[in-house]
Amino acid sequence: MQQTQTVQDEVQSSAPAPRLGRAIVLTSGKGGVGKTTTTANLGTALAHRGARVVLVDADVGLRNLDIVLGLESRVKHHLLDVLEERVSLDEALVPGKHSESLFLLAAAQSREKDDVDTAKMKALISSLRERFDYVLIDCPAGIELGFRNAVAGADEAIVICTPEVAAVRDVDRVVGLLGNRFRPQLVINRLRPNLVKKGKMLSVEDVNAILRLPLLGVIADEPEIIVTTNRGEPLALRKETATGAAYHAIAARVAGEDVPAPMPAAPKATILERVGSLFGGRHA
Amino acid sequence: MIDFLKRLFGPSGSSTTAKERLRLVLMTDHLELSPELIEAMKRDLVDVISRHVEVDRDKIEVNFERQDSALAMLANIPILSVGRPNGNPTLVPIETVQSPIVANGSAPRVRKRRKRAAKKTAPTSAAPASAAAQ
Ligand SMILES: Nc1ncnc2c1ncn2[C@@H]1O[C@H](COP(=O)(O)OP(=O)(O)OP(=O)(O)O)[C@@H](O)[C@H]1O
Ligand SMILES: [Mg+2]
């Protein structure tokens, strides 16, 4: 056994080592917390840095990622066409609108999550890693087969959590299921700093006191995200906005740069609030 | 007046409520005790207590209950007779050993739970109760 291992090592090291990209699954357990939005924006920001990025929509049956990226009219083939060998990978990859190094592999809309063959999915992600620096996998909600398939080929995980009891609970469960292999990192989405300040929303510290995960960054609850999703142009394309910049900071951190985790700024206290703080209690 | 202002400006507390609910719900989630494990705990508990008093092994009940801010393990151990020959002082019968498990929202990967020092419902002099619960 030991012998074979060594021989294999030698064979591998003598061949020109292909630099494999990173396969990162974005997951949350709970639905609607921002997996797809984060995948689209993080992918956009990573591609902006010059990395070759492919976004894989693993939410088979509920295709969304093409819409968020504004690519819905260009999708001709999908993940299952590739897995079931009806078309080649090149035929199915849809180039991004705004970046030459961003590609989408769409989900099948009229099929079901259970139609995905886990082993083939794994093999596909492996081959994507040979061609791209980042393979971001947009995971469906839930912890069933769809989740397992999305996770199958990944070697890292980013978990998305909103500051809500149910979301934190579900992330806790998902992280338990993932185990240590995926070294999960955390993005907190839809934080409303003014509500946190008023003691009406769980804070970043509250959430991470429970999850205890390396924090990639925090994204504000941002009305512009709805507008950009309507248009199919991820907010990360507008680096000058606070939230756009936050996605770029997260991308930098994913790429290993030592920049601080982005954190939405709390609005300045109103006069009424400042009077209120004289009487204490705000921060209880 | 100050009270009124405090109420006006004070925390609504809904994030505090959220935190508390989260802590409890996760504690319950993490408490993945299989029936086999509960049986094993019962056995260990009885073994310890049996060193001091004679208990009715067949009638032991162990339950988990959520109390205000903690999860409690409730064990009902019927005692058949007290006092053992090994020189122990006279013992008071124990009815319930209660050991609240403190909610601490521990990291999910480390499935370890901290236990607060045992609280007992039995009279304070019941030394075996604390021994058993720790
Ligand atoms: N930071 C944010 N601020 C405001 N709205 C947001 C934010 N992030 C996501 N949303 C909105 O929340 C909704 C759900 O987001 P998204 O589709 O990304 O979630 P999801 O986790 O992929 O959902 P599903 O589990 O259904 O796949 C969308 O309407 C999206 O525009
Ligand atoms: Mg989605």
Coordinates of C-alpha atoms and ligand atoms in Angstrom, one line a residue:
Chain A
M1 CA 0.0 0.0 0.0
Q2 CA 2.7 2.4 1.1
Q3 CA 4.7 1.3 -1.9
T4 CA 2.0 2.1 -4.4
Q5 CA 1.5 5.5 -2.9
T6 CA 5.1 6.4 -3.4
V7 CA 5.1 5.2 -7.0
Q8 CA 2.0 7.2 -7.7
D9 CA 3.6 10.3 -6.1
E10 CA 6.6 9.9 -8.3
V11 CA 4.5 9.6 -11.5
Q12 CA 2.6 12.7 -10.6
S13 CA 5.5 14.8 -9.7
S14 CA 7.4 14.0 -12.9
A15 CA 4.4 15.0 -15.1
P16 CA 3.9 18.7 -15.6
A17 CA 1.6 19.5 -12.7
P18 CA -1.7 20.9 -13.9
R19 CA -2.8 23.6 -11.6
L20 CA -6.2 22.7 -10.5
G21 CA -8.8 25.5 -9.8
R22 CA -10.8 25.6 -6.6
A23 CA -14.3 24.2 -6.5
I24 CA -16.3 26.1 -4.0
V25 CA -20.0 25.3 -3.1
L26 CA -22.2 28.1 -1.9
T27 CA -24.8 26.6 0.5
S28 CA -27.1 27.5 3.4
G29 CA -29.6 24.9 4.1
K30 CA -32.4 27.4 4.3
G31 CA -33.9 28.8 1.1
G32 CA -33.9 32.3 -0.1
V33 CA -31.0 33.6 2.0
G34 CA -28.9 34.7 -1.0
K35 CA -26.9 31.8 -2.3
T36 CA -27.6 32.6 -6.0
T37 CA -27.1 36.4 -5.5
T38 CA -23.8 35.7 -3.7
T39 CA -22.6 33.2 -6.3
A40 CA -23.3 35.7 -9.1
N41 CA -21.7 38.6 -7.4
L42 CA -18.7 36.7 -6.1
G43 CA -18.2 35.2 -9.5
T44 CA -18.4 38.6 -11.1
A45 CA -15.9 40.1 -8.7
L46 CA -13.4 37.2 -9.1
A47 CA -13.6 37.4 -12.9
H48 CA -13.0 41.2 -12.5
R49 CA -9.7 40.2 -10.8
G50 CA -8.7 38.3 -13.9
A51 CA -9.5 34.9 -12.7
R52 CA -11.2 32.3 -15.0
V53 CA -14.5 31.6 -13.3
V54 CA -17.3 29.2 -14.0
L55 CA -20.6 29.4 -12.2
V56 CA -22.4 26.1 -12.0
D57 CA -26.2 26.3 -11.2
A58 CA -26.8 23.1 -9.3
D59 CA -30.3 24.1 -8.5
V60 CA -31.8 21.6 -11.0
G61 CA -35.5 22.3 -11.6
L62 CA -35.3 25.9 -10.3
R63 CA -32.9 27.6 -12.5
N64 CA -32.1 31.1 -11.3
L65 CA -28.5 32.0 -11.8
D66 CA -29.0 32.7 -15.5
I67 CA -31.6 35.3 -14.6
V68 CA -29.4 37.0 -12.0
L69 CA -26.6 37.2 -14.5
G70 CA -28.9 38.4 -17.3
L71 CA -28.0 35.3 -19.4
E72 CA -31.3 33.6 -19.6
S73 CA -31.7 34.2 -23.4
R74 CA -28.3 32.8 -24.2
V75 CA -28.7 29.5 -22.4
K76 CA -29.1 26.7 -25.0
H77 CA -27.9 23.7 -23.0
H78 CA -27.7 22.8 -19.4
L79 CA -25.9 20.8 -16.8
L80 CA -27.9 17.6 -17.4
D81 CA -27.2 17.8 -21.2
V82 CA -23.5 17.7 -20.3
L83 CA -23.8 15.0 -17.6
E84 CA -25.8 12.8 -19.9
E85 CA -23.4 13.5 -22.7
R86 CA -25.8 15.0 -25.2
V87 CA -23.6 18.0 -25.7
S88 CA -20.0 18.9 -25.0
L89 CA -19.0 21.1 -22.1
D90 CA -17.9 23.8 -24.5
E91 CA -21.3 23.9 -26.1
A92 CA -23.0 24.2 -22.8
L93 CA -20.9 26.9 -21.2
V94 CA -22.4 30.4 -21.6
P95 CA -20.0 33.3 -21.7
G96 CA -20.8 36.2 -19.3
K97 CA -22.1 39.5 -20.6
H98 CA -19.6 41.7 -18.9
S99 CA -16.5 39.6 -18.6
E100 CA -14.6 37.4 -20.9
S101 CA -13.4 35.2 -18.1
L102 CA -16.8 34.4 -16.6
F103 CA -18.9 31.5 -17.7
L104 CA -22.2 29.9 -16.7
L105 CA -23.3 26.3 -16.7
A106 CA -27.0 26.6 -16.3
A107 CA -29.3 24.1 -14.5
A108 CA -32.0 22.2 -16.3
Q109 CA -35.3 23.8 -15.6
S110 CA -37.6 20.9 -16.6
R111 CA -35.8 18.2 -14.7
E112 CA -35.5 17.2 -11.1
K113 CA -32.6 17.3 -8.6
D114 CA -32.7 13.5 -8.3
D115 CA -31.9 13.1 -12.0
V116 CA -28.4 14.2 -11.4
D117 CA -25.9 11.3 -11.2
T118 CA -23.6 12.1 -8.2
A119 CA -20.5 10.4 -9.7
K120 CA -20.9 12.2 -13.0
M121 CA -21.3 15.5 -11.2
K122 CA -18.1 14.8 -9.4
A123 CA -16.3 14.0 -12.6
L124 CA -17.7 17.2 -14.3
I125 CA -16.5 19.4 -11.5
S126 CA -13.1 17.8 -11.7
S127 CA -12.8 18.6 -15.4
L128 CA -14.0 22.1 -14.8
R129 CA -11.2 22.6 -12.2
E130 CA -8.7 21.8 -14.9
R131 CA -10.0 24.7 -17.0
F132 CA -11.0 27.3 -14.5
D133 CA -9.4 29.0 -11.5
Y134 CA -12.7 29.0 -9.7
V135 CA -15.7 26.7 -10.0
L136 CA -18.5 28.2 -7.9
I137 CA -21.4 25.9 -7.3
D138 CA -24.8 27.4 -6.5
C139 CA -26.4 24.9 -4.2
P140 CA -30.1 24.3 -4.0
A141 CA -31.9 24.8 -0.6
G142 CA -32.3 21.8 1.6
I143 CA -30.1 19.0 2.6
E144 CA -31.3 16.2 0.4
L145 CA -29.9 14.7 -2.8
G146 CA -29.7 18.1 -4.5
F147 CA -27.5 19.4 -1.8
R148 CA -25.4 16.2 -1.8
N149 CA -24.9 16.5 -5.6
A150 CA -23.9 20.1 -5.4
V151 CA -21.4 19.4 -2.7
A152 CA -20.1 16.2 -4.3
G153 CA -17.4 17.7 -6.4
A154 CA -16.5 20.7 -4.2
D155 CA -13.5 20.9 -2.0
E156 CA -14.5 24.1 -0.2
A157 CA -17.7 25.6 1.0
I158 CA -19.0 29.1 1.6
V159 CA -22.1 29.2 3.8
I160 CA -24.6 32.0 3.5
C161 CA -26.5 33.0 6.5
T162 CA -29.0 35.8 7.3
P163 CA -29.2 37.1 10.8
E164 CA -32.3 35.1 11.6
V165 CA -32.9 32.3 14.0
A166 CA -34.0 29.8 11.3
A167 CA -31.2 30.6 9.0
V168 CA -28.5 30.2 11.7
R169 CA -30.0 27.0 12.8
D170 CA -30.0 25.6 9.2
V171 CA -26.4 26.7 8.6
D172 CA -25.4 25.0 11.8
R173 CA -26.9 21.8 10.5
V174 CA -25.3 22.2 7.1
V175 CA -21.9 22.8 8.6
G176 CA -22.4 19.7 10.7
L177 CA -23.2 17.7 7.5
L178 CA -20.2 19.2 5.6
G179 CA -17.7 18.3 8.3
N180 CA -14.2 19.6 8.3
R181 CA -13.3 18.6 4.7
F182 CA -14.8 21.7 3.2
R183 CA -13.3 24.2 5.6
P184 CA -16.5 26.3 5.5
Q185 CA -16.3 30.0 5.6
L186 CA -19.2 32.4 6.3
V187 CA -20.9 35.2 4.5
I188 CA -23.6 37.0 6.5
N189 CA -26.2 38.4 4.1
R190 CA -28.9 41.0 4.4
L191 CA -27.7 42.6 7.6
R192 CA -29.4 45.8 8.6
P193 CA -27.0 47.7 10.8
N194 CA -29.6 50.1 12.1
L195 CA -31.8 47.2 13.3
V196 CA -28.8 45.6 15.0
K197 CA -28.1 48.9 16.7
K198 CA -31.6 49.0 18.0
G199 CA -31.3 45.5 19.3
K200 CA -33.9 44.3 16.8
M201 CA -31.7 42.0 14.7
L202 CA -29.0 39.5 15.6
S203 CA -25.6 41.0 15.2
V204 CA -22.6 39.6 13.3
E205 CA -21.1 38.7 16.7
D206 CA -24.4 37.0 17.8
V207 CA -24.4 34.9 14.7
N208 CA -20.8 33.9 14.8
A209 CA -20.7 33.3 18.5
I210 CA -22.8 30.3 17.5
L211 CA -21.4 29.3 14.1
R212 CA -17.8 30.1 14.9
L213 CA -16.7 30.1 11.3
P214 CA -14.1 32.1 9.5
L215 CA -15.9 35.2 8.4
L216 CA -15.4 36.2 4.7
G217 CA -17.6 39.3 5.0
V218 CA -21.0 40.8 5.7
I219 CA -23.4 42.1 3.0
A220 CA -26.0 44.6 3.9
D221 CA -29.7 44.2 3.1
E222 CA -29.5 46.3 0.0
P223 CA -32.5 47.5 -2.0
E224 CA -30.3 48.0 -5.0
I225 CA -29.8 44.2 -5.2
I226 CA -33.4 43.8 -6.2
V227 CA -33.0 46.4 -8.9
T228 CA -29.8 44.8 -10.2
T229 CA -31.4 41.4 -10.2
N230 CA -34.3 42.8 -12.2
R231 CA -31.8 44.1 -14.7
G232 CA -29.6 41.0 -14.7
E233 CA -26.5 42.9 -13.8
P234 CA -24.9 41.9 -10.5
L235 CA -24.2 44.8 -8.2
A236 CA -20.5 43.7 -8.1
L237 CA -20.2 45.4 -11.5
R238 CA -20.6 48.6 -9.7
K239 CA -17.5 48.6 -7.5
E240 CA -18.1 52.2 -6.5
T241 CA -21.2 51.2 -4.4
A242 CA -20.7 50.1 -0.9
T243 CA -22.2 46.7 -1.4
G244 CA -20.5 46.3 -4.8
A245 CA -17.2 47.0 -3.1
A246 CA -18.1 44.5 -0.3
Y247 CA -18.4 41.7 -2.9
H248 CA -15.0 42.7 -4.3
A249 CA -13.5 42.6 -0.8
I250 CA -15.0 39.1 -0.3
A251 CA -13.5 38.0 -3.6
A252 CA -10.1 39.3 -2.5
R253 CA -10.3 37.4 0.7
V254 CA -11.4 34.2 -1.2
A255 CA -8.3 34.8 -3.4
G256 CA -6.2 34.8 -0.2
E257 CA -5.5 38.6 0.0
D258 CA -5.2 40.0 3.5
V259 CA -8.0 42.6 3.4
P260 CA -10.4 43.2 6.2
A261 CA -13.8 41.5 6.1
P262 CA -16.3 43.9 4.7
M263 CA -18.9 45.1 7.2
P264 CA -21.9 47.4 6.4
A265 CA -21.5 50.7 8.2
A266 CA -24.2 51.6 10.7
P267 CA -26.0 54.8 9.9
K268 CA -25.2 57.9 12.1
A269 CA -27.3 58.2 15.2
T270 CA -30.2 60.5 14.9
I271 CA -30.6 63.3 17.5
L272 CA -33.5 61.3 19.0
E273 CA -31.3 58.3 19.4
R274 CA -28.5 60.3 20.9
V275 CA -30.9 61.6 23.5
G276 CA -32.1 58.1 24.0
S277 CA -28.6 56.8 24.7
L278 CA -28.4 59.2 27.6
F279 CA -30.9 56.9 29.3
G280 CA -29.0 53.8 28.5
G281 CA -30.5 50.5 27.4
R282 CA -29.8 50.8 23.7
H283 CA -27.0 48.3 23.8
A284 CA -28.6 45.8 26.3
Chain B
M1 CA -40.2 59.8 34.3
I2 CA -36.8 58.2 33.8
D3 CA -38.5 54.9 33.6
F4 CA -40.8 56.1 31.0
L5 CA -37.9 57.4 28.9
K6 CA -36.0 54.2 29.4
R7 CA -39.0 52.3 28.1
L8 CA -39.3 54.7 25.2
F9 CA -35.7 54.3 24.2
G10 CA -34.8 51.0 25.6
P11 CA -34.0 47.9 23.6
S12 CA -37.0 46.2 22.1
G13 CA -35.3 43.0 23.0
S14 CA -36.3 41.1 20.0
S15 CA -32.7 40.3 19.2
T16 CA -32.2 39.1 22.7
T17 CA -35.2 36.9 22.3
A18 CA -33.8 35.6 19.0
K19 CA -30.5 34.9 20.6
E20 CA -32.1 33.0 23.5
R21 CA -34.3 30.9 21.2
L22 CA -31.4 30.1 18.9
R23 CA -29.3 29.0 21.9
L24 CA -32.0 26.6 23.1
V25 CA -33.0 25.3 19.7
L26 CA -29.3 24.5 18.8
M27 CA -28.8 22.8 22.1
T28 CA -31.7 20.5 21.4
D29 CA -30.4 20.0 17.8
H30 CA -27.0 19.1 19.1
L31 CA -28.3 16.7 21.7
E32 CA -28.3 13.7 19.4
L33 CA -28.6 11.1 22.0
S34 CA -29.3 7.7 20.6
P35 CA -31.4 5.3 22.7
E36 CA -28.3 3.2 23.1
L37 CA -26.4 6.1 24.5
I38 CA -29.2 6.9 26.9
E39 CA -29.2 3.3 28.0
A40 CA -25.5 3.5 28.6
M41 CA -25.9 6.6 30.6
K42 CA -28.6 5.0 32.7
R43 CA -26.3 2.0 33.4
D44 CA -23.4 4.2 34.4
L45 CA -25.5 6.3 36.6
V46 CA -27.0 3.3 38.4
D47 CA -23.5 1.7 38.8
V48 CA -22.3 4.8 40.6
I49 CA -25.3 5.2 42.8
S50 CA -25.4 1.5 43.5
R51 CA -22.1 1.7 45.2
H52 CA -23.9 3.6 48.0
V53 CA -27.5 2.5 47.9
E54 CA -29.6 -0.3 46.4
V55 CA -31.7 0.9 43.5
D56 CA -34.4 -0.6 41.4
R57 CA -32.7 -1.0 38.1
D58 CA -35.8 -1.9 36.2
K59 CA -37.8 1.2 37.2
I60 CA -35.3 3.9 36.3
E61 CA -36.5 6.7 34.1
V62 CA -34.3 9.2 32.3
N63 CA -35.8 12.1 30.4
F64 CA -34.7 15.3 28.9
E65 CA -36.7 18.4 29.4
R66 CA -36.4 22.0 28.4
Q67 CA -36.5 24.3 31.3
D68 CA -36.5 28.1 31.3
S69 CA -32.9 28.6 30.1
A70 CA -31.4 25.2 30.1
L71 CA -31.9 21.7 29.1
A72 CA -32.2 19.3 32.0
M73 CA -31.6 15.7 32.4
L74 CA -34.1 14.2 34.8
A75 CA -33.4 10.8 36.3
N76 CA -35.9 9.1 38.5
I77 CA -34.1 6.3 40.4
P78 CA -36.2 4.4 42.9
I79 CA -34.2 3.3 45.9
L80 CA -34.8 0.0 47.5
S81 CA -32.7 0.3 50.6
V82 CA -30.1 2.7 52.0
G83 CA -26.9 2.2 54.0
R84 CA -24.1 0.0 52.8
P85 CA -21.6 -1.9 54.9
N86 CA -18.5 0.1 53.7
G87 CA -18.6 2.6 56.5
N88 CA -20.5 5.4 54.8
P89 CA -22.6 7.7 57.0
T90 CA -26.3 7.2 56.9
L91 CA -27.7 8.2 53.6
V92 CA -30.8 10.1 52.7
P93 CA -32.8 8.5 49.9
I94 CA -32.4 10.2 46.6
E95 CA -35.4 10.5 44.3
T96 CA -34.3 12.7 41.5
V97 CA -30.9 13.6 40.2
Q98 CA -31.2 16.7 38.1
S99 CA -28.4 17.9 36.0
P100 CA -29.1 20.9 33.9
I101 CA -27.1 21.0 30.7
V102 CA -26.1 24.6 30.1
A103 CA -27.0 26.0 26.8
N104 CA -23.9 27.3 25.2
G105 CA -24.5 27.2 21.5
S106 CA -21.3 25.3 21.1
A107 CA -19.7 24.9 17.7
P108 CA -21.5 22.3 15.8
R109 CA -18.4 20.4 14.8
V110 CA -17.3 19.9 18.3
R111 CA -20.1 17.8 19.6
K112 CA -19.2 18.3 23.2
R113 CA -21.4 19.9 25.8
R114 CA -20.5 21.7 28.9
K115 CA -22.4 20.6 32.0
R116 CA -23.1 22.9 34.9
A117 CA -22.4 21.5 38.3
A118 CA -25.2 19.2 39.3
K119 CA -28.1 20.7 41.0
K120 CA -30.0 18.2 43.1
T121 CA -33.6 18.1 44.2
A122 CA -32.7 15.6 47.0
P123 CA -31.7 16.9 50.4
T124 CA -28.3 18.6 50.4
S125 CA -26.7 16.0 52.6
A126 CA -27.2 13.3 50.0
A127 CA -23.7 12.9 49.0
P128 CA -24.2 10.2 46.4
A129 CA -26.6 12.4 44.5
S130 CA -23.9 14.8 43.6
A131 CA -21.4 12.0 43.0
A132 CA -23.9 10.4 40.6
A133 CA -24.7 13.5 38.7
Q134 CA -21.2 14.7 38.0
Ligands
LIG1 N1 -28.2 41.5 0.4 C1 -29.4 41.5 -0.1 N2 -30.2 42.6 0.0 C2 -31.5 42.6 -0.5 N3 -32.0 41.5 -1.1 C3 -31.3 40.4 -1.3 C4 -30.0 40.3 -0.8 N4 -29.5 39.1 -1.1 C5 -30.5 38.5 -1.7 N5 -31.6 39.2 -1.8 C6 -32.9 38.9 -2.4 O1 -33.4 37.8 -1.8 C7 -34.1 36.9 -2.6 C8 -33.4 35.5 -2.5 O2 -32.1 35.6 -3.0 P1 -31.4 34.4 -3.7 O3 -32.2 33.9 -4.8 O4 -30.0 34.8 -4.0 O5 -31.4 33.3 -2.5 P2 -31.1 31.7 -2.6 O6 -30.5 31.4 -1.3 O7 -30.4 31.4 -3.9 O8 -32.6 31.2 -2.8 P3 -33.0 29.6 -3.1 O9 -32.8 28.9 -1.8 O10 -34.4 29.7 -3.5 O11 -32.1 29.2 -4.2 C9 -33.9 37.5 -4.0 O12 -35.1 38.2 -4.3 C10 -32.7 38.5 -3.9 O13 -32.8 39.5 -4.8
MG2 MG -30.8 30.0 -5.4

